[in-house]
Short mmCIF file of C-alpha atoms and ligand atoms in Angstrom, two decimals:
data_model
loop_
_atom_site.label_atom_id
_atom_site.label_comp_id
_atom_site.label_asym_id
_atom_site.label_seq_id
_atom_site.Cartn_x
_atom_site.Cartn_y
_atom_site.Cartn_z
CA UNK A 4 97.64 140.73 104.45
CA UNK A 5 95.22 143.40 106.15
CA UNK A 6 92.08 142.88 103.39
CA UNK A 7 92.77 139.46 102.32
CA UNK A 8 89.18 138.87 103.39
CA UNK A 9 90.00 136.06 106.28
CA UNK A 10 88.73 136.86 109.92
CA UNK A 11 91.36 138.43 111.77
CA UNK A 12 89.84 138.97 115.54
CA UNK A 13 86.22 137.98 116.70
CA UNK A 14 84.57 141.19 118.70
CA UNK A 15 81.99 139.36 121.39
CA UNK A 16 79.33 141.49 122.92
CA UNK A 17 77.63 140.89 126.48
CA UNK A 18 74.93 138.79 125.08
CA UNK A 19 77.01 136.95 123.25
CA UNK A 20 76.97 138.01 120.11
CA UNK A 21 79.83 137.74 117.59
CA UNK A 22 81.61 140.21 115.19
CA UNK A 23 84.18 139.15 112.80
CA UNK A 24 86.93 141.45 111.75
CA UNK A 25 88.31 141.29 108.54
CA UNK A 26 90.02 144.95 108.52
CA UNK A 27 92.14 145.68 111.49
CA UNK A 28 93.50 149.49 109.36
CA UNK A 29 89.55 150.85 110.20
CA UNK A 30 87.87 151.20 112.99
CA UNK A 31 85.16 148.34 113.51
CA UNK A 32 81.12 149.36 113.65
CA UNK A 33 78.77 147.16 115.51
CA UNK A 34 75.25 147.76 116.65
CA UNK A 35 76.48 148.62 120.16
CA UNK A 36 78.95 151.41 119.19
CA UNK A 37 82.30 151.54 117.17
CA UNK A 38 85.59 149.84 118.29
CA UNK A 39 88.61 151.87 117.31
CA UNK A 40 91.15 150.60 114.93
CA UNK A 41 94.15 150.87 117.84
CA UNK A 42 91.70 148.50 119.80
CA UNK A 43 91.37 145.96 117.42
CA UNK A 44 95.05 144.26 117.77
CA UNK A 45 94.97 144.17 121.70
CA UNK A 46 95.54 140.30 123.25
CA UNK A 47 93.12 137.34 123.47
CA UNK A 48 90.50 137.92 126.15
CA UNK A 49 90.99 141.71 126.31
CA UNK A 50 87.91 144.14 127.15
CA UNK A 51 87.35 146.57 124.59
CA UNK A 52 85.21 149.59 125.23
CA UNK A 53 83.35 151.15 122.06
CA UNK A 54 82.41 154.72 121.74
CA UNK A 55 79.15 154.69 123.14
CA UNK A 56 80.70 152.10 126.53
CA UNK A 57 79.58 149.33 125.56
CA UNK A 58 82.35 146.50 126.99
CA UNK A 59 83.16 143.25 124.86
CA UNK A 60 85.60 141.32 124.88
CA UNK A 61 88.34 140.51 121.64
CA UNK A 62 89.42 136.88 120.67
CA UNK A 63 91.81 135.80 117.92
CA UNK A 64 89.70 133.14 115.86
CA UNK A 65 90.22 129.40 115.27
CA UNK A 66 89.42 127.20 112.44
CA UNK A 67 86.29 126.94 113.12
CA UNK A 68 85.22 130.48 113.64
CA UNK A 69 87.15 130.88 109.93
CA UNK A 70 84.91 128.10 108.90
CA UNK A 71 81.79 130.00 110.11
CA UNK A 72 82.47 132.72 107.46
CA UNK A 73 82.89 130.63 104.27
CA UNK A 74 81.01 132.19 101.01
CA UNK A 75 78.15 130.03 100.86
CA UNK A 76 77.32 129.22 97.16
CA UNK A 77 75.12 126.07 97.11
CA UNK A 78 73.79 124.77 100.41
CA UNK A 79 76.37 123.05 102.59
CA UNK A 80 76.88 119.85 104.71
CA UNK A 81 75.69 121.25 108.65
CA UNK A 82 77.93 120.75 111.28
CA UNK A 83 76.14 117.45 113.14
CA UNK A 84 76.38 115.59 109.67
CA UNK A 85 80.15 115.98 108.98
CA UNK A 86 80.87 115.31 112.72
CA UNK A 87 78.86 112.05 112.11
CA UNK A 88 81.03 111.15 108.83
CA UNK A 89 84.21 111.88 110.41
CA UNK A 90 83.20 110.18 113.91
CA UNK A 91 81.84 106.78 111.60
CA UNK A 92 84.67 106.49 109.16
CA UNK A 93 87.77 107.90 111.66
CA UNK A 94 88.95 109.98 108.93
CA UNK A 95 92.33 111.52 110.12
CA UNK A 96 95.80 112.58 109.13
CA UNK A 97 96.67 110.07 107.16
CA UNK A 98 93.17 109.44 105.21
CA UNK A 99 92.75 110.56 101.62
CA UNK A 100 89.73 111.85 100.94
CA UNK A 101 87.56 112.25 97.53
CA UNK A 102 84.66 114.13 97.79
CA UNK A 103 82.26 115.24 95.42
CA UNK A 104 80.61 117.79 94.56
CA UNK A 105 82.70 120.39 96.15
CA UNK A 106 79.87 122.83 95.88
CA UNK A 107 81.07 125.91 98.15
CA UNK A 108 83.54 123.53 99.49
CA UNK A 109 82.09 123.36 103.02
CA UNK A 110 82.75 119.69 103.47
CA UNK A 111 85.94 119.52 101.90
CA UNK A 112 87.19 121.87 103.95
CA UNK A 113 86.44 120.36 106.96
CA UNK A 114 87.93 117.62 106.63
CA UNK A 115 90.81 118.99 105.51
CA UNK A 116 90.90 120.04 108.97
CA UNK A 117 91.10 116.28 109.93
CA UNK A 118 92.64 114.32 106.76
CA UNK A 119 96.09 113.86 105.15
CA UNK A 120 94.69 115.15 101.83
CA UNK A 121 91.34 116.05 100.06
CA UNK A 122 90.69 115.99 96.41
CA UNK A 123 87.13 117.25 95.44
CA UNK A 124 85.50 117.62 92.10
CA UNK A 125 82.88 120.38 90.99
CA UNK A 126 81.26 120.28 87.83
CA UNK A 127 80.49 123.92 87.50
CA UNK A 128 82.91 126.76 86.71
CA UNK A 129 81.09 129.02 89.34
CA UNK A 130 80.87 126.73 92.17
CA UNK A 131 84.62 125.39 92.10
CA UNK A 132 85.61 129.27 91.99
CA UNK A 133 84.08 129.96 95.53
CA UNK A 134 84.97 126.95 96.55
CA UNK A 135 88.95 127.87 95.94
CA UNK A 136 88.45 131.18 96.86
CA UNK A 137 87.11 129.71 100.55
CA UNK A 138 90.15 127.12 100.56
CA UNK A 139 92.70 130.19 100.10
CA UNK A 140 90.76 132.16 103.15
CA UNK A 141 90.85 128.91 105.29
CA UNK A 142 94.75 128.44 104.63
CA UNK A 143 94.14 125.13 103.79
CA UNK A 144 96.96 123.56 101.94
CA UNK A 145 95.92 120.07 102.04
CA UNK A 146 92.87 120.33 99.35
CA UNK A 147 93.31 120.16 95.59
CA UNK A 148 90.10 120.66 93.82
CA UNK A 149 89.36 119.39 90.12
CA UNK A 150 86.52 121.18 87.72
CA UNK A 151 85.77 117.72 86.81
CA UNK A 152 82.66 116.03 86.36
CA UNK A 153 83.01 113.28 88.88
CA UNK A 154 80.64 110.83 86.97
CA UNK A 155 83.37 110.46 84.22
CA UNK A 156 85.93 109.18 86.56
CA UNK A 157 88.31 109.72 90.07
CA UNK A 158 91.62 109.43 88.95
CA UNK A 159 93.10 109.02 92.51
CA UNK A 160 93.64 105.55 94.07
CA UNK A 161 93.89 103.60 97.39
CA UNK A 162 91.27 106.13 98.51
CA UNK A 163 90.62 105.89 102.40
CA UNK A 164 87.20 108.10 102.02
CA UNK A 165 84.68 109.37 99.46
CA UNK A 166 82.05 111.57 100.25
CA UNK A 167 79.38 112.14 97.79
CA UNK A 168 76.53 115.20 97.99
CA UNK A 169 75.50 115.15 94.79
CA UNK A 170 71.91 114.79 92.68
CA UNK A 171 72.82 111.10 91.18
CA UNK A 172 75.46 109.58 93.30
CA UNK A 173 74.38 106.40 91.70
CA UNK A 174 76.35 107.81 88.76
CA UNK A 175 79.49 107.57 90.46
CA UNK A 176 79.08 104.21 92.13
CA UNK A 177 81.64 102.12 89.34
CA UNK A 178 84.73 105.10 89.70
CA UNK A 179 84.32 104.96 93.35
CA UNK A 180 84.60 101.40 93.12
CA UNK A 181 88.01 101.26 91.07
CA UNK A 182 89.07 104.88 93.88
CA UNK A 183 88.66 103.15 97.32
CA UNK A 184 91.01 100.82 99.11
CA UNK A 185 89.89 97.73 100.58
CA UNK A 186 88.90 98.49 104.06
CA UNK A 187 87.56 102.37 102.95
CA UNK A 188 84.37 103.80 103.16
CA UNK A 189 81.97 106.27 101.07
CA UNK A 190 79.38 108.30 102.32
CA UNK A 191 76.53 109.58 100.82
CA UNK A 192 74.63 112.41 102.03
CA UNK A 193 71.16 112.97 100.00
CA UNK A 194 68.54 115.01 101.40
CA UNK A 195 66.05 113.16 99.61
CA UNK A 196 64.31 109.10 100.23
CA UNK A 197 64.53 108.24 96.62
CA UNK A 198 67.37 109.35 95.94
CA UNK A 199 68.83 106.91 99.24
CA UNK A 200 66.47 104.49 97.35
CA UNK A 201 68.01 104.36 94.25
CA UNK A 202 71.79 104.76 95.62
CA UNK A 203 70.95 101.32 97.98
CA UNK A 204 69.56 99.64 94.95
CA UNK A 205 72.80 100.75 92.65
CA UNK A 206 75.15 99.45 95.36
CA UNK A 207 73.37 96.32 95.98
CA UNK A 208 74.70 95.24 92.52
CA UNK A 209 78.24 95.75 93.86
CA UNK A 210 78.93 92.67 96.19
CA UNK A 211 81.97 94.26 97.42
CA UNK A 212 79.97 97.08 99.10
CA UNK A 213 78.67 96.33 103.04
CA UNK A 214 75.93 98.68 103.79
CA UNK A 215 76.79 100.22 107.48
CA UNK A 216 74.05 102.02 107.92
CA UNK A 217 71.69 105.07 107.29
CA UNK A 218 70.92 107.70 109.45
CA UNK A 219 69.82 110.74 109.81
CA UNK A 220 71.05 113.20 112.67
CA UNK A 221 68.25 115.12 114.57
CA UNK A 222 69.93 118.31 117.06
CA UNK A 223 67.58 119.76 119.03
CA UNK A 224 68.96 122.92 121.06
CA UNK A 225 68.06 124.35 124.05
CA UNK A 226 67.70 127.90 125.62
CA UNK A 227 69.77 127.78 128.88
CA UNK A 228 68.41 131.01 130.86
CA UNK A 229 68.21 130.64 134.62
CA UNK A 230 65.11 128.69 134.95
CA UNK A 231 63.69 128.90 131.20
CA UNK A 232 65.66 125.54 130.37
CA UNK A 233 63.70 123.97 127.09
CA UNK A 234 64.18 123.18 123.67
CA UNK A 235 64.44 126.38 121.41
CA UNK A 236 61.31 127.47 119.59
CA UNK A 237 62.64 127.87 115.95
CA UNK A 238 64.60 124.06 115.19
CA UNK A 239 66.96 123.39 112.03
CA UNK A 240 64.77 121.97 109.97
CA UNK A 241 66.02 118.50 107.76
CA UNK A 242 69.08 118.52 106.26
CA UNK A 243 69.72 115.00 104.94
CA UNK A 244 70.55 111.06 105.13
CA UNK A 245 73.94 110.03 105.14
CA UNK A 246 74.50 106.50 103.87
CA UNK A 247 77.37 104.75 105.20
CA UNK A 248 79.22 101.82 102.92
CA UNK A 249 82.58 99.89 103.00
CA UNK A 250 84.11 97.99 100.54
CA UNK A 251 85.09 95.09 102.22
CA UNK A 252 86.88 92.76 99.02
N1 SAH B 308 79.01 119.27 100.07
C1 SAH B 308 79.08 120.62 99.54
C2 SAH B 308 77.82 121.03 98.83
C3 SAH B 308 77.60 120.25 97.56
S1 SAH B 308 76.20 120.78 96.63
C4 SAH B 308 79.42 121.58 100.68
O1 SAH B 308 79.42 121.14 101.83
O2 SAH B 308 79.71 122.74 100.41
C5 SAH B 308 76.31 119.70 95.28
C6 SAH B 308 77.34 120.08 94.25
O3 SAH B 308 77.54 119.00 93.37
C7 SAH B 308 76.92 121.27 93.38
O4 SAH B 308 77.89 122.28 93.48
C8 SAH B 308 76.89 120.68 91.97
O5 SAH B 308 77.32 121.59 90.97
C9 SAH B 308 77.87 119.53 92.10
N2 SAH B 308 77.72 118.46 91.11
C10 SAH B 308 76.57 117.96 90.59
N3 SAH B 308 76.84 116.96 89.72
C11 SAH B 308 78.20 116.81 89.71
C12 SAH B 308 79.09 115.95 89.01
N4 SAH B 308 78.62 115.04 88.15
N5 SAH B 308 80.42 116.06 89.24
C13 SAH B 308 80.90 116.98 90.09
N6 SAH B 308 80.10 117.84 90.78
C14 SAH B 308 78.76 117.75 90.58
#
């Protein structure tokens, strides 16, 4: 289990910054010195001293920290907009989820931290290979995935959530439809105004289909340092616009 690739301690320096340990049989380099190996199992919240001094501090990481490290294949879902889906549609342990497409399985994943069970379909080969290979270093046992083009069909049923970031979710409107229970919601998450454009317009022809709302979530961080309190310099730029819908009959 020592090189199966998952994050085994996090390594924090003074200023913060974070190093994630994958290897606990080699010693651990940072910019600030080497950690040695015997240092790398000590408990939560020790101080560990590298070669050169340098003091940090060693944590045993959570979900999220495991989520942090995720192969990135195609761009993923940011943080604000899956707290947003999961906060709008109360997603939670016993929700089934379809989401599509999986793309480096970012989303999926996280709300497999939340949901009974998430099924997600990827089109391409590639993609649905780092997306299982970042489900196996989360642990997650709760996701099946499907190399499925999602436009030909969801073959699950009495589906409490679908999530769709994909190029033409208009494509996927009718299986949706036949997917979703009475009562559940799908979200759409498109970075682009036509493309909300055209899923509105799609949906409009399906009566059973309230539109909630569409928004787009805008974070603006600060710099906290003694009395240099303002918004950072360098923002995350746009992401996207998340469409919310529920079918309602
Ligand atoms: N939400 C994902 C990123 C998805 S990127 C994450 O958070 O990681 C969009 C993905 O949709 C790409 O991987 C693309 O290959 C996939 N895709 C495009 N058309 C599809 C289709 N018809 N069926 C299934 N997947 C599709």
């Amino acid at each position: 289990m020592e090189k199966d690739g998952s994050v085994k301690r996090i390594i924090i320096s003074k200023e913060g910054r974070k190093f994630y340990v994958k290897d606990l049989s080699q010693d651990y380099h940072t910019q600030f010195g080497f950690i040695r190996k015997e240092e790398l199992s000590r408990e939560d919240g020790s101080e560990v001293v590298s070669n050169i001094g340098e003091k940090m501090r060693i944590i045993s990481p959570s979900f999220i920290d495991r989520y942090r490290k995720i192969r990135r294949a195609p761009q993923i879902i940011p943080l604000k907009d899956m707290a947003a889906i999961i906060a709008e549609t109360g997603v939670n342990r016993d929700s089934l989820v379809v989401d599509a497409g999986t793309g480096s399985g970012a989303l999926a994943c996280f709300l497999a931290n939340y949901a009974k069970k998430v099924v997600s379909y990827e089109v391409r080969e590639d993609f649905f290979r780092v997306a299982s290979e970042n489900v196996k270093l989360l642990g997650l046992s709760n996701i099946e995935l499907k190399n499925k083009n999602v436009y030909d069909g969801i073959d699950e049923k009495d589906v409490d959530l679908i999530t769709f970031d994909l190029p033409e979710p208009w494509l996927a409107i009718k299986s949706a439809e036949q997917a979703l229970k009475i009562g559940g919601f799908i979200v759409s998450y498109s970075p682009t105004i036509p493309q909300v454009m055209d899923f509105s317009a799609e949906m409009k022809k399906h009566s059973c289909f309230q539109h909630i709302k569409t928004i787009e979530i805008i974070e603006r961080q600060w710099e906290v340092e003694e009395r240099k309190v303002r918004p950072k310099s360098q923002e995350i730029g746009h992401s996207g616009f998340l469409s919310f819908y529920r079918r309602i009959c």
